CSV table of C-alpha atoms in Angstrom, one decimal:
chain,number,residue,atom,x,y,z
A,944,MET,CA,0.1,0.2,0.1
A,945,ASN,CA,1.3,3.3,-0.7
A,946,PHE,CA,1.3,6.7,0.9
A,947,LYS,CA,-1.7,8.0,-0.4
A,948,ASP,CA,-3.6,4.9,-0.2
A,949,CYS,CA,-2.7,5.2,3.7
A,950,LEU,CA,-4.0,8.6,3.7
A,951,LEU,CA,-7.2,8.2,2.3
A,952,PRO,CA,-9.6,6.7,5.2
A,953,VAL,CA,-7.9,9.6,7.1
A,954,TRP,CA,-8.8,12.2,4.8
A,955,THR,CA,-12.4,10.6,4.0
A,956,TYR,CA,-12.8,10.9,8.0
A,957,LEU,CA,-11.6,14.3,8.1
A,958,LYS,CA,-14.0,15.4,5.0
A,959,THR,CA,-17.2,14.0,7.0
A,960,LEU,CA,-16.1,15.6,10.4
A,961,MET,CA,-15.6,19.2,8.7
A,962,LYS,CA,-19.4,18.6,7.1
A,963,TRP,CA,-20.7,18.0,10.1
A,964,ILE,CA,-19.1,20.5,12.0
A,965,PHE,CA,-20.8,23.1,9.6
A,966,VAL,CA,-23.9,22.0,9.4
A,967,SER,CA,-24.3,21.0,13.5
A,968,CYS,CA,-23.1,24.5,13.8
A,969,CYS,CA,-25.7,25.8,11.1
A,970,VAL,CA,-28.4,23.6,13.3
A,971,GLY,CA,-27.7,24.6,16.8
A,972,ILE,CA,-27.6,28.3,15.8
A,973,THR,CA,-30.8,27.8,13.8
A,974,ALA,CA,-32.6,25.3,16.2
A,975,GLY,CA,-30.8,26.5,18.9
A,976,GLY,CA,-31.8,30.3,18.9
A,977,ALA,CA,-35.5,28.5,18.4
A,978,GLY,CA,-34.9,27.4,21.3
A,979,ILE,CA,-34.3,30.5,23.6
A,980,LEU,CA,-36.5,31.9,21.9
A,981,PHE,CA,-39.1,29.4,23.1
A,982,HIS,CA,-38.0,29.8,26.7
A,983,ALA,CA,-38.2,33.9,26.6
A,984,GLY,CA,-41.8,33.3,25.3
A,985,LEU,CA,-42.5,30.4,28.0
A,986,GLY,CA,-41.3,33.2,30.4
A,987,ILE,CA,-43.3,36.2,29.6
A,988,VAL,CA,-47.0,34.0,29.3
A,989,GLU,CA,-46.0,31.9,32.6
A,990,ASN,CA,-45.7,35.5,34.1
A,991,ILE,CA,-48.9,36.5,32.8
A,992,PHE,CA,-50.3,33.7,34.4
A,993,LEU,CA,-48.9,34.2,37.5
A,994,LYS,CA,-49.9,37.8,38.0
A,995,ASN,CA,-53.6,36.9,36.3
A,996,ASN,CA,-54.9,33.8,37.8
A,997,VAL,CA,-58.0,34.4,37.1
A,998,LEU,CA,-56.9,32.7,33.1
A,999,ILE,CA,-57.2,29.0,34.7
A,1000,PHE,CA,-60.8,29.5,33.6
A,1001,LEU,CA,-60.0,30.3,29.9
A,1002,LEU,CA,-57.5,27.1,29.7
A,1003,PRO,CA,-60.8,24.6,28.8
A,1004,PHE,CA,-61.2,26.8,26.2
A,1005,LEU,CA,-57.9,27.5,25.2
A,1006,GLY,CA,-57.7,23.8,24.5
A,1007,LEU,CA,-60.6,23.8,22.4
A,1008,VAL,CA,-58.0,26.5,20.3
A,1009,ILE,CA,-55.2,24.0,20.2
A,1010,VAL,CA,-57.2,21.2,18.8
A,1011,TRP,CA,-59.1,23.6,16.5
A,1012,LEU,CA,-54.9,24.7,15.1
A,1013,TYR,CA,-54.0,21.0,14.8
A,1014,LYS,CA,-57.0,20.2,12.7
A,1015,LEU,CA,-56.7,23.0,10.2
A,1016,SER,CA,-53.4,22.2,10.2
A,1017,HIS,CA,-53.9,18.5,9.1
A,1018,MET,CA,-52.0,16.9,12.1
A,1019,GLU,CA,-54.5,15.8,14.5
A,1020,GLY,CA,-53.2,12.5,14.1
A,1021,HIS,CA,-49.9,13.6,14.7
A,1022,ARG,CA,-48.2,11.4,18.2
A,1023,GLY,CA,-45.8,14.7,19.9
A,1024,THR,CA,-42.4,13.3,20.4
A,1025,ASP,CA,-43.0,9.9,20.1
A,1026,GLY,CA,-43.9,10.7,16.3
A,1027,ILE,CA,-40.7,12.4,16.2
A,1028,PHE,CA,-38.5,9.4,17.5
A,1029,GLU,CA,-40.2,7.2,14.7
A,1030,ALA,CA,-39.5,9.8,12.1
A,1031,VAL,CA,-35.6,9.4,13.6
A,1032,ARG,CA,-36.0,5.9,13.7
A,1033,HIS,CA,-37.2,5.0,10.4
A,1034,GLY,CA,-35.9,8.4,8.4
A,1035,GLU,CA,-39.2,9.8,7.9
A,1036,ASN,CA,-40.0,13.3,6.6
A,1037,VAL,CA,-41.0,15.6,9.7
A,1038,SER,CA,-43.1,19.0,8.8
A,1039,LEU,CA,-41.7,22.2,9.3
A,1040,PHE,CA,-45.4,23.1,10.0
A,1041,LEU,CA,-44.9,21.4,13.3
A,1042,PHE,CA,-42.8,24.0,14.5
A,1043,PRO,CA,-45.2,26.6,14.9
A,1044,LEU,CA,-47.9,24.8,15.4
A,1045,VAL,CA,-45.9,23.1,18.8
A,1046,PHE,CA,-44.8,26.7,19.7
A,1047,VAL,CA,-47.5,28.3,19.8
A,1048,SER,CA,-49.8,25.6,21.5
A,1049,THR,CA,-47.3,25.3,24.4
A,1050,LEU,CA,-47.6,28.5,24.8
A,1051,LEU,CA,-51.4,28.5,25.0
A,1052,THR,CA,-51.3,25.4,27.5
A,1053,HIS,CA,-49.0,27.4,29.5
A,1054,LEU,CA,-51.1,30.8,29.1
A,1055,GLY,CA,-53.8,28.9,30.7
A,1056,GLY,CA,-51.8,27.1,33.5
A,1057,GLY,CA,-52.1,23.5,32.1
A,1058,SER,CA,-49.7,21.1,34.1
A,1059,ALA,CA,-47.3,20.7,30.7
A,1060,GLY,CA,-43.6,20.5,30.6
A,1061,ARG,CA,-41.5,22.2,27.6
A,1062,GLU,CA,-38.6,19.7,26.8
A,1063,GLY,CA,-41.0,17.2,25.2
A,1064,ALA,CA,-42.2,20.3,22.7
A,1065,ALA,CA,-38.7,21.4,22.6
A,1066,LEU,CA,-38.0,18.1,20.7
A,1067,GLN,CA,-40.2,18.6,18.4
A,1068,ILE,CA,-39.6,22.0,17.3
A,1069,GLY,CA,-35.7,20.9,16.9
A,1070,GLY,CA,-36.6,17.6,15.2
A,1071,SER,CA,-38.5,19.9,12.9
A,1072,LEU,CA,-36.3,22.3,11.6
A,1073,GLY,CA,-33.4,19.9,11.6
A,1074,ALA,CA,-35.5,17.6,9.1
A,1075,PHE,CA,-36.5,21.1,7.2
A,1076,MET,CA,-32.5,21.6,7.1
A,1077,GLY,CA,-31.7,18.6,6.2
A,1078,LYS,CA,-34.1,18.2,3.1
A,1079,ALA,CA,-33.0,21.7,2.4
A,1080,LEU,CA,-29.0,20.6,2.1
A,1081,ARG,CA,-30.2,17.3,0.2
A,1082,LEU,CA,-28.5,15.0,2.6
A,1083,SER,CA,-29.0,11.4,2.3
A,1084,ASP,CA,-31.5,9.3,4.4
A,1085,ASN,CA,-29.3,8.3,7.2
A,1086,ASP,CA,-27.7,11.9,7.6
A,1087,LEU,CA,-31.1,13.1,7.9
A,1088,LYS,CA,-31.8,11.1,11.3
A,1089,ILE,CA,-28.3,12.6,12.5
A,1090,ILE,CA,-29.3,16.3,11.6
A,1091,THR,CA,-33.0,15.7,13.2
A,1092,LEU,CA,-31.2,14.5,15.9
A,1093,CYS,CA,-28.7,17.8,16.0
A,1094,GLY,CA,-32.1,19.5,15.7
A,1095,MET,CA,-33.6,18.1,18.9
A,1096,SER,CA,-30.3,18.4,21.0
A,1097,ALA,CA,-30.0,22.1,19.9
A,1098,THR,CA,-33.2,23.2,20.7
A,1099,PHE,CA,-33.3,21.1,24.2
A,1100,CYS,CA,-29.8,22.9,25.3
A,1101,GLY,CA,-31.0,26.4,24.0
A,1102,LEU,CA,-34.7,26.0,26.4
A,1103,PHE,CA,-32.7,23.9,29.2
A,1104,GLY,CA,-28.8,25.0,29.3
A,1105,THR,CA,-27.8,21.7,29.7
A,1106,PRO,CA,-25.7,20.7,26.5
A,1107,LEU,CA,-24.3,17.4,28.0
A,1108,THR,CA,-27.5,16.3,28.7
A,1109,ALA,CA,-28.9,17.2,25.5
A,1110,ALA,CA,-26.9,15.5,23.5
A,1111,LEU,CA,-26.7,12.4,24.9
A,1112,PHE,CA,-30.4,12.1,25.7
A,1113,CYS,CA,-31.5,12.0,22.1
A,1114,LEU,CA,-28.8,9.5,21.3
A,1115,GLU,CA,-29.7,7.4,23.9
A,1116,VAL,CA,-33.5,7.5,24.5
A,1117,ILE,CA,-34.8,6.6,20.8
A,1118,ASN,CA,-33.7,2.8,21.2
A,1119,VAL,CA,-32.4,1.7,24.7
A,1120,GLY,CA,-29.3,-0.2,24.6
A,1121,VAL,CA,-28.3,1.1,21.4
A,1122,PHE,CA,-26.3,4.3,21.1
A,1123,TYR,CA,-25.8,6.2,18.0
A,1124,TYR,CA,-22.0,7.2,18.1
A,1125,SER,CA,-22.0,8.1,14.3
A,1126,ALA,CA,-24.6,10.9,15.5
A,1127,LEU,CA,-21.6,11.9,18.8
A,1128,VAL,CA,-20.0,14.4,17.3
A,1129,PRO,CA,-22.6,16.4,15.2
A,1130,VAL,CA,-25.2,16.1,18.5
A,1131,ILE,CA,-22.4,17.3,20.3
A,1132,PHE,CA,-21.3,20.3,18.4
A,1133,SER,CA,-25.1,21.4,17.7
A,1134,SER,CA,-25.9,21.1,21.4
A,1135,TYR,CA,-22.8,23.3,22.4
A,1136,THR,CA,-23.4,26.0,19.6
A,1137,ALA,CA,-26.6,26.7,21.6
A,1138,TYR,CA,-24.9,26.8,25.0
A,1139,PHE,CA,-22.5,29.0,23.6
A,1140,MET,CA,-25.2,31.0,22.4
A,1141,LEU,CA,-26.9,30.9,26.2
A,1142,LYS,CA,-23.8,32.2,27.2
A,1143,TRP,CA,-23.6,34.9,25.0
A,1144,LEU,CA,-26.9,36.4,25.8
A,1145,ASN,CA,-26.0,36.3,29.5
A,1146,ILE,CA,-29.2,33.6,30.1
A,1147,SER,CA,-27.8,31.6,33.0
A,1148,PRO,CA,-28.2,27.5,33.0
A,1149,ALA,CA,-30.4,25.6,35.3
A,1150,PHE,CA,-28.2,24.8,38.8
A,1151,PHE,CA,-29.1,23.8,42.2
A,1152,ALA,CA,-27.3,23.8,45.1
A,1153,ILE,CA,-28.1,20.6,47.2
A,1154,ALA,CA,-28.3,21.5,51.3
A,1155,GLN,CA,-26.9,19.5,53.5
A,1156,ALA,CA,-25.4,17.1,50.8
A,1157,PRO,CA,-23.1,13.9,51.7
A,1158,ASP,CA,-19.5,15.0,52.5
A,1159,ASP,CA,-17.9,11.5,51.4
A,1160,PHE,CA,-19.1,8.0,50.3
A,1161,HIS,CA,-20.5,5.9,53.2
A,1162,PHE,CA,-21.7,2.8,53.2
A,1163,LEU,CA,-24.5,3.5,55.1
A,1164,ILE,CA,-25.9,6.4,53.2
A,1165,THR,CA,-25.4,4.4,50.3
A,1166,LEU,CA,-27.8,1.8,51.2
A,1167,LYS,CA,-30.4,4.4,51.7
A,1168,VAL,CA,-29.9,5.7,48.5
A,1169,ALA,CA,-30.4,2.5,46.7
A,1170,LEU,CA,-33.5,1.9,49.0
A,1171,LEU,CA,-34.2,5.8,47.4
A,1172,ALA,CA,-33.6,4.6,43.9
A,1173,ILE,CA,-35.9,1.4,43.8
A,1174,LEU,CA,-38.8,2.9,45.1
A,1175,ALA,CA,-38.1,5.9,42.8
A,1176,ALA,CA,-38.1,3.5,39.8
A,1177,GLY,CA,-41.4,2.2,41.3
A,1178,VAL,CA,-42.9,5.6,41.2
A,1179,SER,CA,-42.0,6.0,37.4
A,1180,ILE,CA,-43.6,2.7,36.9
A,1181,ILE,CA,-46.6,4.0,38.0
A,1182,TRP,CA,-46.1,7.4,36.4
A,1183,CYS,CA,-45.8,5.2,32.7
A,1184,ILE,CA,-49.2,3.1,33.9
A,1185,PHE,CA,-50.7,6.1,34.5
A,1186,SER,CA,-49.9,7.9,31.5
A,1187,GLU,CA,-50.8,5.5,28.9
A,1188,LYS,CA,-53.8,4.2,30.6
A,1189,SER,CA,-55.2,7.4,30.8
A,1190,ALA,CA,-54.5,8.5,27.6
A,1191,GLU,CA,-56.6,5.0,26.4
A,1192,LEU,CA,-59.6,5.8,29.2
A,1193,LEU,CA,-60.0,9.3,27.9
A,1194,LYS,CA,-59.9,8.4,24.0
A,1195,GLN,CA,-62.3,5.7,24.7
A,1196,LYS,CA,-64.8,7.5,26.4
A,1197,LEU,CA,-64.2,11.0,25.2
A,1198,SER,CA,-63.4,10.2,21.6
A,1199,ASN,CA,-64.5,14.0,20.4
A,1200,PRO,CA,-60.9,15.8,20.8
A,1201,TYR,CA,-63.1,19.3,21.0
A,1202,VAL,CA,-65.4,17.4,24.3
A,1203,ARG,CA,-62.2,15.8,25.8
A,1204,VAL,CA,-59.7,18.6,25.6
A,1205,PHE,CA,-62.7,21.0,27.2
A,1206,VAL,CA,-63.7,18.3,29.8
A,1207,CYS,CA,-59.6,17.8,31.1
A,1208,GLY,CA,-59.0,21.4,30.8
A,1209,SER,CA,-62.1,22.1,33.3
A,1210,LEU,CA,-61.2,18.8,35.8
A,1211,VAL,CA,-57.7,20.8,35.9
A,1212,VAL,CA,-59.5,24.2,37.0
A,1213,ALA,CA,-61.4,22.1,39.4
A,1214,PHE,CA,-58.3,20.9,41.0
A,1215,THR,CA,-56.3,24.1,40.8
A,1216,VAL,CA,-59.3,25.9,42.7
A,1217,LEU,CA,-59.8,23.1,45.2
A,1218,SER,CA,-56.4,23.0,46.1
A,1219,GLY,CA,-56.3,26.9,46.8
A,1220,CYS,CA,-52.8,27.9,45.1
A,1221,ASN,CA,-51.7,27.5,41.2
A,1222,LYS,CA,-48.3,25.5,42.2
A,1223,TYR,CA,-49.1,22.6,40.4
A,1224,ASN,CA,-49.7,24.1,37.1
A,1225,GLY,CA,-46.9,25.0,34.6
A,1226,ALA,CA,-44.3,23.2,34.1
A,1227,GLY,CA,-43.1,22.5,37.6
A,1228,MET,CA,-39.3,24.0,38.0
A,1229,ASN,CA,-41.2,25.6,41.1
A,1230,LEU,CA,-42.0,22.4,43.1
A,1231,VAL,CA,-38.1,21.2,41.9
A,1232,ILE,CA,-36.9,24.3,43.8
A,1233,GLN,CA,-39.3,24.1,46.6
A,1234,ALA,CA,-38.1,19.9,46.9
A,1235,ILE,CA,-34.1,20.9,46.2
A,1236,SER,CA,-34.5,23.9,49.1
A,1237,GLY,CA,-35.2,21.7,51.9
A,1238,GLU,CA,-38.6,22.3,52.4
A,1239,HIS,CA,-41.4,20.5,53.9
A,1240,ILE,CA,-42.9,18.4,51.1
A,1241,LEU,CA,-46.3,16.5,51.6
A,1242,LEU,CA,-46.1,12.8,50.4
A,1243,SER,CA,-49.5,13.6,48.3
A,1244,SER,CA,-47.6,16.6,46.4
A,1245,PHE,CA,-46.6,14.0,43.2
A,1246,VAL,CA,-49.3,12.6,43.3
A,1247,VAL,CA,-51.3,15.6,42.6
A,1248,LYS,CA,-48.8,17.0,40.2
A,1249,MET,CA,-49.0,13.4,38.7
A,1250,LEU,CA,-52.8,13.5,38.1
A,1251,MET,CA,-52.7,17.3,36.7
A,1252,THR,CA,-50.0,16.7,34.2
A,1253,ILE,CA,-52.2,13.8,33.2
A,1254,LEU,CA,-55.4,15.8,32.5
A,1255,THR,CA,-53.5,18.5,30.6
A,1256,LEU,CA,-51.6,16.3,28.3
A,1257,LYS,CA,-53.3,13.3,27.6
A,1258,GLY,CA,-56.4,15.0,26.9
A,1259,GLY,CA,-55.3,17.3,24.4
A,1260,PHE,CA,-53.1,20.2,25.5
A,1261,LYS,CA,-49.2,20.5,24.3
A,1262,GLY,CA,-46.2,20.7,26.3
A,1263,GLY,CA,-44.0,18.2,27.3
A,1264,GLU,CA,-43.1,15.2,30.1
A,1265,ILE,CA,-39.5,15.8,31.0
A,1266,VAL,CA,-40.0,18.7,33.8
A,1267,PRO,CA,-43.3,17.5,35.2
A,1268,THR,CA,-41.0,14.3,35.7
A,1269,PHE,CA,-38.3,15.9,37.2
A,1270,ALA,CA,-41.0,17.5,39.7
A,1271,ILE,CA,-42.8,14.1,40.5
A,1272,GLY,CA,-39.5,12.8,41.7
A,1273,ALA,CA,-38.0,15.5,43.7
A,1274,LEU,CA,-41.4,16.0,45.8
A,1275,PHE,CA,-41.3,12.5,45.9
A,1276,GLY,CA,-37.6,11.9,47.2
A,1277,SER,CA,-38.2,15.1,49.9
A,1278,ALA,CA,-41.5,13.7,51.2
A,1279,ILE,CA,-40.0,10.6,51.7
A,1280,ALA,CA,-36.5,11.3,53.1
A,1281,PRO,CA,-37.2,11.7,57.3
A,1282,PHE,CA,-38.4,8.2,56.7
A,1283,LEU,CA,-34.9,7.0,55.8
A,1284,GLY,CA,-32.9,9.9,57.5
A,1285,ILE,CA,-31.8,11.8,55.1
A,1286,SER,CA,-31.2,15.1,53.7
A,1287,PRO,CA,-34.6,16.2,51.9
A,1288,SER,CA,-32.9,18.4,49.9
A,1289,PHE,CA,-30.1,15.6,48.8
A,1290,ALA,CA,-33.1,13.0,48.8
A,1291,GLY,CA,-35.1,15.5,46.4
A,1292,ALA,CA,-32.1,16.0,44.1
A,1293,VAL,CA,-32.0,11.7,43.8
A,1294,GLY,CA,-35.5,11.4,43.5
A,1295,MET,CA,-35.7,13.4,40.7
A,1296,VAL,CA,-33.0,11.9,38.8
A,1297,SER,CA,-34.1,8.1,39.5
A,1298,VAL,CA,-37.6,9.0,38.5
A,1299,PHE,CA,-36.2,10.8,35.1
A,1300,CYS,CA,-33.8,7.8,34.6
A,1301,GLY,CA,-36.6,5.2,35.3
A,1302,ALA,CA,-39.4,6.9,33.1
A,1303,VAL,CA,-36.9,7.3,30.1
A,1304,ASN,CA,-34.7,4.4,30.6
A,1305,CYS,CA,-31.6,6.6,29.7
A,1306,PRO,CA,-28.9,6.0,32.3
A,1307,ILE,CA,-26.2,7.7,31.2
A,1308,SER,CA,-27.7,10.9,30.2
A,1309,SER,CA,-29.5,11.0,33.7
A,1310,MET,CA,-26.1,11.2,35.2
A,1311,ALA,CA,-24.7,13.3,33.0
A,1312,LEU,CA,-27.6,16.0,34.7
A,1313,SER,CA,-26.9,15.0,37.4
A,1314,ILE,CA,-23.7,16.6,37.3
A,1315,GLU,CA,-25.0,19.5,34.9
A,1316,MET,CA,-27.9,20.1,37.7
A,1317,PHE,CA,-26.2,19.7,41.3
A,1318,GLY,CA,-22.4,19.4,40.5
A,1319,SER,CA,-20.0,16.7,40.5
A,1320,GLN,CA,-19.1,16.0,44.4
A,1321,ASN,CA,-22.1,13.3,44.8
A,1322,LEU,CA,-21.9,11.9,41.7
A,1323,LEU,CA,-21.0,8.2,42.9
A,1324,TYR,CA,-24.5,8.7,44.7
A,1325,PHE,CA,-26.8,9.4,41.5
A,1326,ALA,CA,-24.5,6.7,39.3
A,1327,LEU,CA,-25.9,4.2,41.8
A,1328,ALA,CA,-29.6,5.7,41.7
A,1329,CYS,CA,-29.7,5.7,38.1
A,1330,SER,CA,-28.2,2.0,37.6
A,1331,LEU,CA,-30.6,0.8,40.0
A,1332,SER,CA,-33.5,2.8,39.0
A,1333,TYR,CA,-32.9,2.1,35.1
A,1334,MET,CA,-32.9,-1.8,35.9
A,1335,VAL,CA,-35.8,-2.0,38.5
A,1336,SER,CA,-37.9,0.4,35.7
A,1337,GLY,CA,-38.4,-2.6,33.5
A,1338,LYS,CA,-40.1,-2.5,30.0
A,1339,TYR,CA,-41.9,0.8,31.1
A,1340,SER,CA,-41.4,4.2,29.1
A,1341,LEU,CA,-42.9,7.2,28.8
A,1342,TYR,CA,-43.0,7.2,25.0
A,1343,SER,CA,-44.7,4.4,23.7
A,1344,SER,CA,-42.8,4.4,20.3
A,1345,GLN,CA,-39.5,3.9,22.5
A,1346,LYS,CA,-38.1,0.8,21.7
A,1347,ILE,CA,-36.1,-1.9,24.6
A,1348,VAL,CA,-33.3,-3.4,22.1
A,1349,PHE,CA,-31.2,-5.6,24.2
A,1350,SER,CA,-33.0,-7.0,27.5
A,1351,LYS,CA,-31.8,-5.2,31.1
A,1352,LEU,CA,-31.0,-8.1,32.3
A,1353,GLU,CA,-28.4,-10.2,30.2
A,1354,PRO,CA,-26.6,-8.8,27.4
A,1355,VAL,CA,-29.0,-10.2,24.5
A,1356,PRO,CA,-31.1,-8.7,22.0
A,1357,LEU,CA,-34.6,-8.3,22.4
A,1358,GLU,CA,-37.5,-10.3,20.7
A,1359,LYS,CA,-40.9,-9.0,20.0
A,1360,GLY,CA,-42.9,-9.1,22.8
A,1361,GLU,CA,-39.7,-9.8,25.2
A,1362,ILE,CA,-39.3,-7.4,28.4
């Protein structure tokens, strides 16, 4: 083999690297900018709701508008985040109309006090923008999958400010047990580009200081964290089952989408009025802050947030499940901390990461999340909690289109129907 033949493979890799650096940075600017704009819009409507609590009574009517917008756009059958996962897996087309549709619908949901997150909507927005840019650049079907992931990670990061978590989550979540290494460089660059935009705009990412965190790795605390992680995995299973079964039940009992969204919106209004507060409305970051700060949390709090989110998202409103999942986990962990004899703040953080990991089956990105949101000093505890929650949560998932490719029990690929 001559010198030219030796250099040819190197040039091929370098050429591909340069292509993806350019493409992913372009996607990072576009989709990351959309995520930042989305974050700003949500902040505005959430402040409007907090200052005008009477807007809660408009929620059922805003739901009617959302259903009408989807019907007008001929996208009433779109499956949300699950639809994006299917598009990446099979290389299917993602309509650009999904971007403004999800953007506006999620803002309307939050304006009326719906209990919905943001990141699920961000994945849809980023996926639609990434796919559109891929088609505009005339990329191949395989490259179209990668650029869609780039859009998802950039918007996720632009909205939440966690670049590593955003990148790893998009690589890990679609097919459990299969990591898209070929997309690693593009997704990292697109996510980091969005993060640099946040830094340039002086937007601070989410970060929480844990009160009374363990100062070292102790055997007794390890046992308590392990028990908390297993219990949190049980909460994630309940959360996933309730989400799936409630969606089926609501569609069966209230087949008309206009009736369904109005009834569910009215129930959210009723729960808000009966509770006498609006802390369970919105995404739930206020509840995460309350739990991590070490405030007293009632054990029923995570159940109320779970119910409110199910009524909102499964009723037909738009948003995401991730931040509500954070809130459910943080509330649960903080509430049971006195029974375990550990700091409520530390237990809230462990509970948040564990329930998230169990619900989305993404242990690596969950560990990254613990570092980006709580620092690295307790990484060993969080890694243990994520590992246990991932295994104990079994086949359950918040996303019906998520595919568990390799068994959690042994290193073998799963056949259809296995767990």
